[in-house]
XYZ file of C-alpha atoms in Angstrom:
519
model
C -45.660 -6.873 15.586
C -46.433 -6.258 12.178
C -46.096 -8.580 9.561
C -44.613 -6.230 7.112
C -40.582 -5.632 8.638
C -40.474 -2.168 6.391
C -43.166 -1.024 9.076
C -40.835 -1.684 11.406
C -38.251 0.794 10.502
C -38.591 4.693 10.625
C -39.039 6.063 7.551
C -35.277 7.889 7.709
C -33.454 4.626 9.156
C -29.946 4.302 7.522
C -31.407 1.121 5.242
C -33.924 3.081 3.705
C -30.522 5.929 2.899
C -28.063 2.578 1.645
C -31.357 1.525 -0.545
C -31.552 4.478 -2.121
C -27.958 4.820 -2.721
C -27.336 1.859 -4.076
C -30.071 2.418 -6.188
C -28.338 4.827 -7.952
C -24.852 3.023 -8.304
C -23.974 1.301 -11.783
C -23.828 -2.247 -10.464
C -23.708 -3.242 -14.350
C -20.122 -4.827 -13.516
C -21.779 -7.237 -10.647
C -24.460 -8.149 -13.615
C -22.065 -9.020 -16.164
C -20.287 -11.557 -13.706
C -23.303 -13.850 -14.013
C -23.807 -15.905 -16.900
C -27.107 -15.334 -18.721
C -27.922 -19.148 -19.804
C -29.968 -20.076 -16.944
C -27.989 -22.751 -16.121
C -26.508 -23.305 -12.388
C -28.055 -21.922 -8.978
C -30.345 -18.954 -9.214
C -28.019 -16.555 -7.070
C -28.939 -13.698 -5.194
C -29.611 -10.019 -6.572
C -26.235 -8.469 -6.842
C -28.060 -5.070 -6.424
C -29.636 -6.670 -2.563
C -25.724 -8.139 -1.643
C -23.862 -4.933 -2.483
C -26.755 -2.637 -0.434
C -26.207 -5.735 2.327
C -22.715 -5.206 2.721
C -22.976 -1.426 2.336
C -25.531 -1.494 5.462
C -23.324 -3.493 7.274
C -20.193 -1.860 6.559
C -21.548 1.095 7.540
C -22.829 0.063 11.232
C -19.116 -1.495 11.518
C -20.498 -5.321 11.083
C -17.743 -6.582 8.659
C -17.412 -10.399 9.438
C -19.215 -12.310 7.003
C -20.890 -14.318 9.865
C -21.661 -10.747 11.731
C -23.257 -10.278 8.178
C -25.297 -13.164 8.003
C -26.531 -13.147 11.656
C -27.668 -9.312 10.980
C -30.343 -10.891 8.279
C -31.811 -12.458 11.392
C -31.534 -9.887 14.070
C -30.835 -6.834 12.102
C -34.611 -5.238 10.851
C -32.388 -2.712 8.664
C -30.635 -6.032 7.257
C -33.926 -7.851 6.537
C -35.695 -5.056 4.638
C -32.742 -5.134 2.418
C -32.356 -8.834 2.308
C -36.346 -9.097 1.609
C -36.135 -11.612 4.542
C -34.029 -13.655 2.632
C -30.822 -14.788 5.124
C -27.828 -15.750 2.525
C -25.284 -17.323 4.773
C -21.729 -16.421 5.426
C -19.938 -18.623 3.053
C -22.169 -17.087 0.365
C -21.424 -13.237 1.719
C -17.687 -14.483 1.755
C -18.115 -16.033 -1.786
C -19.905 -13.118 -3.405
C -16.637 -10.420 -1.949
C -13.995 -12.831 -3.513
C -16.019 -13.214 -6.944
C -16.805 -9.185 -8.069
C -13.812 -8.142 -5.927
C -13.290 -5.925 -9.190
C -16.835 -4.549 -9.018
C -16.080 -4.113 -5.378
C -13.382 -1.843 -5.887
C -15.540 0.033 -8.093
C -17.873 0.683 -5.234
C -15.144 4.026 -4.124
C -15.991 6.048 -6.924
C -19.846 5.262 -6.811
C -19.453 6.490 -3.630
C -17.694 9.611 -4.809
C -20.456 10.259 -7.151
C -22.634 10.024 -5.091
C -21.072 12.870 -2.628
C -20.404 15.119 -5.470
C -24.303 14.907 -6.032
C -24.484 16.592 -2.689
C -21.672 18.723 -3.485
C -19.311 17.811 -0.722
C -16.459 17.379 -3.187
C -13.883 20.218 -3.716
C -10.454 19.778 -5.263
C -9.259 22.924 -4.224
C -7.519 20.972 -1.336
C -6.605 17.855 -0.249
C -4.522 16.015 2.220
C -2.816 12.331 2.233
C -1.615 10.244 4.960
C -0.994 6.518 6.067
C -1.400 4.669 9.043
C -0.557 0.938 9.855
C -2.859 -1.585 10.134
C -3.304 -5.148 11.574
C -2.760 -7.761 8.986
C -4.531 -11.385 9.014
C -1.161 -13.412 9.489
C 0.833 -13.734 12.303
C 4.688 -12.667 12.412
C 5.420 -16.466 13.132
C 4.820 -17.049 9.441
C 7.807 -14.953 8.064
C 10.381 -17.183 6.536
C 13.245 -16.190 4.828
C 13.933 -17.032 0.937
C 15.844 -20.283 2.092
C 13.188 -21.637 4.033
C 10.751 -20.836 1.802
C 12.490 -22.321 -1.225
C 12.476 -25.808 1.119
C 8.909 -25.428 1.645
C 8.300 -24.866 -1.944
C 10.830 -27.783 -2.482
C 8.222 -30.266 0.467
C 5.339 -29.178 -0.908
C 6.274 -31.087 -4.327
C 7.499 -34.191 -3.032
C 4.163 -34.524 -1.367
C 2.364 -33.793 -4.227
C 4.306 -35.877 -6.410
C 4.032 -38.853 -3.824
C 0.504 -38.448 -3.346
C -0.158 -38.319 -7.223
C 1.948 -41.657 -7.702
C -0.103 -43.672 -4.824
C -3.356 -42.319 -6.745
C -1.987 -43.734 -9.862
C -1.338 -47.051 -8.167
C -4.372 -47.324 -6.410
C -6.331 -46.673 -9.818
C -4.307 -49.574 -11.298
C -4.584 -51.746 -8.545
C -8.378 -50.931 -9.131
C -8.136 -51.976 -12.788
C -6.383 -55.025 -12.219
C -9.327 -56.134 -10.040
C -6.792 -55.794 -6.707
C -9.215 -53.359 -5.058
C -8.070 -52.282 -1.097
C -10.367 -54.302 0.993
C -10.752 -53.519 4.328
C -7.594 -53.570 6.768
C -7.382 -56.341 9.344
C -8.457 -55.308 12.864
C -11.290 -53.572 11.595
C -12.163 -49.877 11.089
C -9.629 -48.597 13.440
C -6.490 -48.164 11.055
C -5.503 -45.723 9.535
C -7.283 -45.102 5.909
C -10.537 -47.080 6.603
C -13.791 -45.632 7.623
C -16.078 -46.334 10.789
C -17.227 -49.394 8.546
C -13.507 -50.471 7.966
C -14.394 -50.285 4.000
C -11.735 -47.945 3.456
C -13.828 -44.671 1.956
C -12.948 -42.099 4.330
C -9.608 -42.974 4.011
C -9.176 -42.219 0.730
C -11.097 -38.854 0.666
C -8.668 -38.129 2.959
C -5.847 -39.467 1.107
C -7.271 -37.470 -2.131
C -7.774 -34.347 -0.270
C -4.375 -34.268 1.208
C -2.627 -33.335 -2.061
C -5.677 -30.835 -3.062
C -4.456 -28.947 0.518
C -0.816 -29.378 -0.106
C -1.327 -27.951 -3.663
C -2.983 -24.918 -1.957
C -0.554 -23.957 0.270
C 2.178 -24.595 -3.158
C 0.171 -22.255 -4.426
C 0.362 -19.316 -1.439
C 3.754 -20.396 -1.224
C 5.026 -19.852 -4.787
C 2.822 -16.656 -4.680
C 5.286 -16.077 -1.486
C 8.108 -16.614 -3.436
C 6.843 -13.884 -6.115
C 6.466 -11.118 -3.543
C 9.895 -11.634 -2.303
C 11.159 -11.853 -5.992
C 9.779 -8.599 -6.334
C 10.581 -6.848 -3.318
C 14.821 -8.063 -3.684
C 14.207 -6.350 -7.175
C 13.359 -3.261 -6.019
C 15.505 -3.236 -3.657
C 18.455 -4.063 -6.039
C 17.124 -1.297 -8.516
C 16.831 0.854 -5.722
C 21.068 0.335 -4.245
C 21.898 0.199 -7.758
C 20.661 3.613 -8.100
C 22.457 4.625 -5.319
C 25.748 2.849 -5.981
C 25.311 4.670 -9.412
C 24.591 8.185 -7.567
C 27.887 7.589 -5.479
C 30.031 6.933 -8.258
C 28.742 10.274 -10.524
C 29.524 11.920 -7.151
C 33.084 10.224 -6.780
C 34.039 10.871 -10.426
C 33.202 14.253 -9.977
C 35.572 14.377 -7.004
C 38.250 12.406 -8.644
C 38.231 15.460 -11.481
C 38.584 18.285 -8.911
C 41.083 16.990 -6.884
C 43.077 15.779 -10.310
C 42.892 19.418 -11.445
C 44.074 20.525 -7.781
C 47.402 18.330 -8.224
C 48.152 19.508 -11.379
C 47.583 23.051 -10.199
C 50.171 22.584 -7.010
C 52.526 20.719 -9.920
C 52.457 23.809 -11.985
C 53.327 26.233 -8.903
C 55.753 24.493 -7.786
C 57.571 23.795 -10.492
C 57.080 27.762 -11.512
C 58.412 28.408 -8.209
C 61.698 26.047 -8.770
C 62.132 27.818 -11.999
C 61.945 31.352 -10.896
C 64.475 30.468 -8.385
C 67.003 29.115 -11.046
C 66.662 31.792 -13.376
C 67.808 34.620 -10.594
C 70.726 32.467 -9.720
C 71.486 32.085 -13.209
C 71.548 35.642 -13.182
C 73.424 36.276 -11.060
C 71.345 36.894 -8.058
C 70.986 34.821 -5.721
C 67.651 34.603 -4.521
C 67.076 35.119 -0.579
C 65.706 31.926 1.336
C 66.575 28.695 0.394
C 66.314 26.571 -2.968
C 62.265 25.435 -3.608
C 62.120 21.803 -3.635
C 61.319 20.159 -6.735
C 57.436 19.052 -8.052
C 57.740 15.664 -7.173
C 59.254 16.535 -3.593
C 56.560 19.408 -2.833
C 54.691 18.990 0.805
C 51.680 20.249 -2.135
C 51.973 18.406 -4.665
C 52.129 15.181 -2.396
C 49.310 15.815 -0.276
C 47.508 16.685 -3.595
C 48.473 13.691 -5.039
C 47.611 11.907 -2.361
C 43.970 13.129 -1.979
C 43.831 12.331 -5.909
C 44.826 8.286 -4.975
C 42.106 8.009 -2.665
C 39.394 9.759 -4.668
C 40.614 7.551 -7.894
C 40.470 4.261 -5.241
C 37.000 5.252 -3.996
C 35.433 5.601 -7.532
C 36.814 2.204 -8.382
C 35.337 0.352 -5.747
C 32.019 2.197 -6.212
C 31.910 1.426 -9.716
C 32.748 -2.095 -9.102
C 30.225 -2.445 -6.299
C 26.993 -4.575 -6.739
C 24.215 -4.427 -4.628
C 24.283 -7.101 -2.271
C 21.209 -9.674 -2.106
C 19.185 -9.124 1.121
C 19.588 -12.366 2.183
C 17.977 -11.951 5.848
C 14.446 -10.188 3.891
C 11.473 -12.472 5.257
C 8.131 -12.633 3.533
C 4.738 -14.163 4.844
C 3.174 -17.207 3.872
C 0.166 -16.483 5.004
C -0.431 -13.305 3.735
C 2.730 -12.371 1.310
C 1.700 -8.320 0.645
C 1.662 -7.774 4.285
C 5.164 -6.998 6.196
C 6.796 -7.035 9.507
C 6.553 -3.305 10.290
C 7.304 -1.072 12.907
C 4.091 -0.150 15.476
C 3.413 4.028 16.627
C 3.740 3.215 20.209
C 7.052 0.543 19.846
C 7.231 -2.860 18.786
C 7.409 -4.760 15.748
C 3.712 -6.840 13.944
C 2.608 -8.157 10.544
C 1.184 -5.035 9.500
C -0.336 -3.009 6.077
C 0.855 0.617 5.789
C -2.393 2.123 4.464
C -2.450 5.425 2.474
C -5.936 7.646 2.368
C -6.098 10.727 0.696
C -8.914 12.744 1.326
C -10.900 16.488 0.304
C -10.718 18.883 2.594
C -14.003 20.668 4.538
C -16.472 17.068 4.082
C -13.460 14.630 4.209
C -14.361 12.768 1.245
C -11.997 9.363 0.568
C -10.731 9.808 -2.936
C -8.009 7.171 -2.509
C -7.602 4.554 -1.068
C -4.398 1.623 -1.233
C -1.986 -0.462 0.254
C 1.919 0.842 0.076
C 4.608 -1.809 0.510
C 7.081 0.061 2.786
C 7.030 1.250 6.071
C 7.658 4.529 5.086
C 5.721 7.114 3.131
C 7.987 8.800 0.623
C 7.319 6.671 -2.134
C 3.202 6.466 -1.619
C 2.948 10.589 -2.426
C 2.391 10.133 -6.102
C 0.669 6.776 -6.414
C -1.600 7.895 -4.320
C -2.126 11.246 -5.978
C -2.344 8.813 -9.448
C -4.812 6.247 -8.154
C -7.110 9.262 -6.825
C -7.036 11.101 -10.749
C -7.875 7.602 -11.396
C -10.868 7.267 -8.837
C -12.274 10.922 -9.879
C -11.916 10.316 -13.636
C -14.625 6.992 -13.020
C -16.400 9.207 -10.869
C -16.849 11.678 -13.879
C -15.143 14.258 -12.281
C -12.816 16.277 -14.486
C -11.884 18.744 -12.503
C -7.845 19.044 -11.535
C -7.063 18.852 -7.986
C -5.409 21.662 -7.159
C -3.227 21.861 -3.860
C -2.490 18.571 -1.951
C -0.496 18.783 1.873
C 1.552 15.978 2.871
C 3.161 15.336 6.456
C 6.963 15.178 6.475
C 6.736 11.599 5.901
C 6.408 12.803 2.607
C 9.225 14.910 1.678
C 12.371 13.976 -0.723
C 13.896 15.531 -3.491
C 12.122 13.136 -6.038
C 8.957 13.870 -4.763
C 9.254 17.562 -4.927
C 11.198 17.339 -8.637
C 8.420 14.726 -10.268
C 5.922 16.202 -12.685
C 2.325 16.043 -11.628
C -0.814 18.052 -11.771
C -1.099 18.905 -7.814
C 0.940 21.716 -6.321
C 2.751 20.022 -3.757
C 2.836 21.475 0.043
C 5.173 18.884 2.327
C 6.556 19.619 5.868
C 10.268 19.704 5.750
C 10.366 18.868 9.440
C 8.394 19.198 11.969
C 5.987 22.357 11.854
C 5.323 24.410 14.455
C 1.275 24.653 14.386
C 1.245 24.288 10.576
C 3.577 27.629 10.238
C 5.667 26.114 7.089
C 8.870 26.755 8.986
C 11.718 24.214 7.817
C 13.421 21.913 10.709
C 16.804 22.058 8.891
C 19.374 25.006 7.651
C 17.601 26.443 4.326
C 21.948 26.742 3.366
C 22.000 23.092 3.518
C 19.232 21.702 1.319
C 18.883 21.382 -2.093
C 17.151 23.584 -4.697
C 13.452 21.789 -4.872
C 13.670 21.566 -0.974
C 14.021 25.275 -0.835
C 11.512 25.918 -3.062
C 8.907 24.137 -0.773
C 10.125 25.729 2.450
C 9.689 28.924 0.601
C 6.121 27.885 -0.919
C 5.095 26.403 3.148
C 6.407 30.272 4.337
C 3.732 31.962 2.109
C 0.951 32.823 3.910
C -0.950 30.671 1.417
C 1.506 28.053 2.116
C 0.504 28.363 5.544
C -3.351 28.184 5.288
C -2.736 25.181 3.112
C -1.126 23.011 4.943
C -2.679 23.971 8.281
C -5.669 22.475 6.629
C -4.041 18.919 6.758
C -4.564 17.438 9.841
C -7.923 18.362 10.128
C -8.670 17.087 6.849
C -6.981 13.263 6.925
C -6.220 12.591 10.422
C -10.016 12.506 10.990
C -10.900 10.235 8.262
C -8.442 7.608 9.937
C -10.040 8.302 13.329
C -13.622 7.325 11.817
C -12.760 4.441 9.991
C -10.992 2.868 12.813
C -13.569 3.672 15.635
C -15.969 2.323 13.212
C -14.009 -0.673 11.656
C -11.133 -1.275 14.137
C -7.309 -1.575 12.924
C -7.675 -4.742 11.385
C -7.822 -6.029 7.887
C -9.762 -9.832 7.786
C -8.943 -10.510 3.611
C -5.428 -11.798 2.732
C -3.726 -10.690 -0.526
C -5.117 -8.633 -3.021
C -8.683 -9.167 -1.669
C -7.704 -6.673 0.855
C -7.921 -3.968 -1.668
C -11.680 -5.052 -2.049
C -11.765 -4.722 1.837
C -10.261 -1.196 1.743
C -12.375 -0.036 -0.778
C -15.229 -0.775 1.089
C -14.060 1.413 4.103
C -14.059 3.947 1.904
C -16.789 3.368 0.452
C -19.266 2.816 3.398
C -17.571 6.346 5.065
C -18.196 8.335 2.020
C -21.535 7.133 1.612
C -22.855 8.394 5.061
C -21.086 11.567 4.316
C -23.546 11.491 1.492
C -26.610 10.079 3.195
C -25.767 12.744 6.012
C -25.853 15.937 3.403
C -29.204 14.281 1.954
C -31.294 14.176 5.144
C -29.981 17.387 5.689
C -31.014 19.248 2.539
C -33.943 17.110 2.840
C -34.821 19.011 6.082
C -34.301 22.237 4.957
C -36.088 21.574 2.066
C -39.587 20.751 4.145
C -38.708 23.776 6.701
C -38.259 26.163 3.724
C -41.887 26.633 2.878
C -42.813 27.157 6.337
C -40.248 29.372 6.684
């Protein structure tokens, strides 16, 4: 074989595509990361471990061992390495440090498919699907438990500071721990009985118990957060229900005093004809207070008043039974497609339509949609505007997941089209009574019943559904990075399927560029 391993790749192998890619990506933000005294270990060229994990990525190796074992076996991996093999803990190391830069990598990658012109605004489409979190359901506690933990964790740290303390004194005091009797088998003494693996284990210990403090008070956070918005969220409607009971409480007070006033008109008119002396046929009207009316108005009144009261008294109740994960806190016990319950990420995309393009990509923190619509629409203004794209997206189709009245009402740039139900073959016809639904909902079945309306959103599911289909035949529907590094993770999904959209449209007009002449 030859000595040279770029001789051993074709000269349109995917490497030589992620090379020159990546060549063209502002890595400046990896650069910066690095400080520029010399000092510490020389590390590796940011440029070759982003174009590494790009190549990788985009053959569907994303374990950092599956990384490191490609430098070996992989000839696409060791032209881009230079033959250099950095190991996993160093691929692993390198994701958590510029997992900033790393999110940066979506709208490189956007660039780069605009320079192929694959991105149009004129459309686009957003969904989510669920995917398989690195934590297991077993490690959902509830705020109780996890306040105990939290409560453990201390004591042990505490205790295991105070023996430190004591040993160090001991130390000082020329009382050093000499070796146990019976030899090296106790516990705390090495294989030579001196004592020295015993405490490294002994100082490591608290180190590990400070850790998990540290995931656990993070733990404790998420949940803070999540009871928040959930209180915000009943307080709203606890608020909502009491406008609406108020409301009631004023129409059914001006229906009692409008049975008060006929009845007591009709009492009168009787009166003043016998007063007259004519005797009015049918017997005497019964008074206001007595009226079959005005009671059952009255009534009605009581019970409207009563309701208001206890809604405005209400509070929003603490979810006491809400569980949160200690091993991976943003992740939640969510329900799966096909039945069942896992530890799972609801995962929004939101794509162009025609090339399929990833403008957005993020994590939402509910099991359903509705609230995702505009974040998502927000974080991919945000991607395009790094991208230097200025352009306004124009139309954006949402499944029915999608649809409330906030949505529809809320001001943004994108003209909304969102099933009301379910849609027969993408014809914008509503699922529900157009009498019964509100104002903005009408509005929308209206827009879906245009013919435009129609073409629109019959553009959606060939436009996202795909993307998720790729990523997951590619990736699989698991995340491996816990916390916030699985935004990192996400982004370089996207990333790695936008960028052989890109590399696709290159060898392509490369083609027709060498079969023009000819031609």
């Amino acid at each position: 074989m030859p000595a040279d391993p770029r001789q051993w790749l074709p000269g349109r192998h995917l490497a030589w595509s992620v090379l020159e890619q990546a060549g063209q990506m502002d890595l400046s933000a990896f650069e910066n990361a690095y400080r520029a005294d010399g000092k510490g270990r020389r590390p590796y060229d940011p440029a070759m471990m982003t174009g590494l994990l790009l190549y990788c990525y985009c053959k569907g190796l994303r374990s950092s061992r599956e990384i490191e074992m490609a430098t070996f076996d992989d000839v696409g991996a060791r032209v881009i390495c230079g033959n250099l093999h950095p190991d996993h803990s160093t691929v692993a190391h390198f994701v958590r440090r510029h997992a900033r830069a790393i999110c940066g990598l979506l709208p490189e990658s956007v660039k780069a498919c605009a320079r192929e012109g694959l991105v149009s605004l004129e459309v686009v489409a957003g969904d989510g699907t669920k995917l398989k979190a690195s934590a297991s359901k077993a490690a959902n506690v509830t705020g109780e438990e996890l306040e105990a933990q939290i409560a453990e964790l201390e004591e042990l740290i505490a205790a295991g500071v105070a023996a430190w303390v004591a040993e160090q004194l001991a130390c000082d005091d020329g009382d050093a721990p000499g070796p146990r009797a019976g030899g090296g088998d106790g516990p705390g003494t090495g294989a030579g009985g001196d004592g020295t693996a015993g405490r490294v284990k002994a100082k490591k210990t608290p180190e590990r118990a400070a850790q998990t403090l540290a995931r656990r008070k993070a733990a404790r956070g998420q949940l803070a957060a999540r009871q928040a918005a959930r209180s915000d969220k009943e307080q709203g409607k606890l608020e909502a229900r009491a406008a609406e009971l108020t409301g009631r409480v004023a129409r059914k007070q001006e229906a009692a005093e409008r049975a008060w006033q006929a009845a007591a008109g009709k009492l009168e008119a009787w009166e003043a004809k016998a007063a007259a002396g004519r005797p009015p046929r049918g017997r005497k009207p019964w008074a206001p207070d007595a009226d079959r009316d005005v009671i059952r108005t009255q009534a009605q009144l009581a019970k409207a008043r009563a309701a208001a009261a206890a809604a405005l008294a209400a509070a929003p109740a603490p979810d006491g039974a809400a569980l949160v994960n200690t091993t991976d806190w943003t992740s939640r016990i969510m329900p799966l497609k096909k039945g069942g319950f896992d530890q799972l990420f609801n995962v929004q995309a939101l794509a162009t339509a025609g090339r399929q393009v990833i403008i957005a990509i993020m994590r939402h923190d509910n099991p359903a949609d509705t609230e995702a619509l505009h974040p998502l629409l927000e974080q991919g203004r945000a991607v395009l505007d790094a991208a230097g794209i200025t352009a306004p997206i124009v139309k954006a189709a949402f499944d029915t997941g999608y649809a409330s009245d906030a949505n529809f009402t809320a001001a943004g740039g994108a003209e909304l089209y969102v099933a009301l139900g379910r849609q027969a073959g993408g014809t914008g016809r509503a699922g529900r009574d157009p009498a019964a639904m509100t104002q903005s909902w009408q509005d929308m079945a209206a827009r879906l019943g245009t013919p435009g309306g129609k073409a629109v959103y019959g553009r959606r599911a060939a436009t996202i559904e795909p993307v998720f289909a790729q990523l997951t035949a590619r990736l699989g529907r698991d995340l491996h990075y816990r916390g916030d590094m699985a935004d990192a993770e996400l982004s370089l999904w996207a990333a790695s399927h936008n960028l052989l959209k890109a590399i696709k449209a290159a060898t392509a007009r490369q083609a027709r560029a060498v079969l023009a002449p000819a031609a």
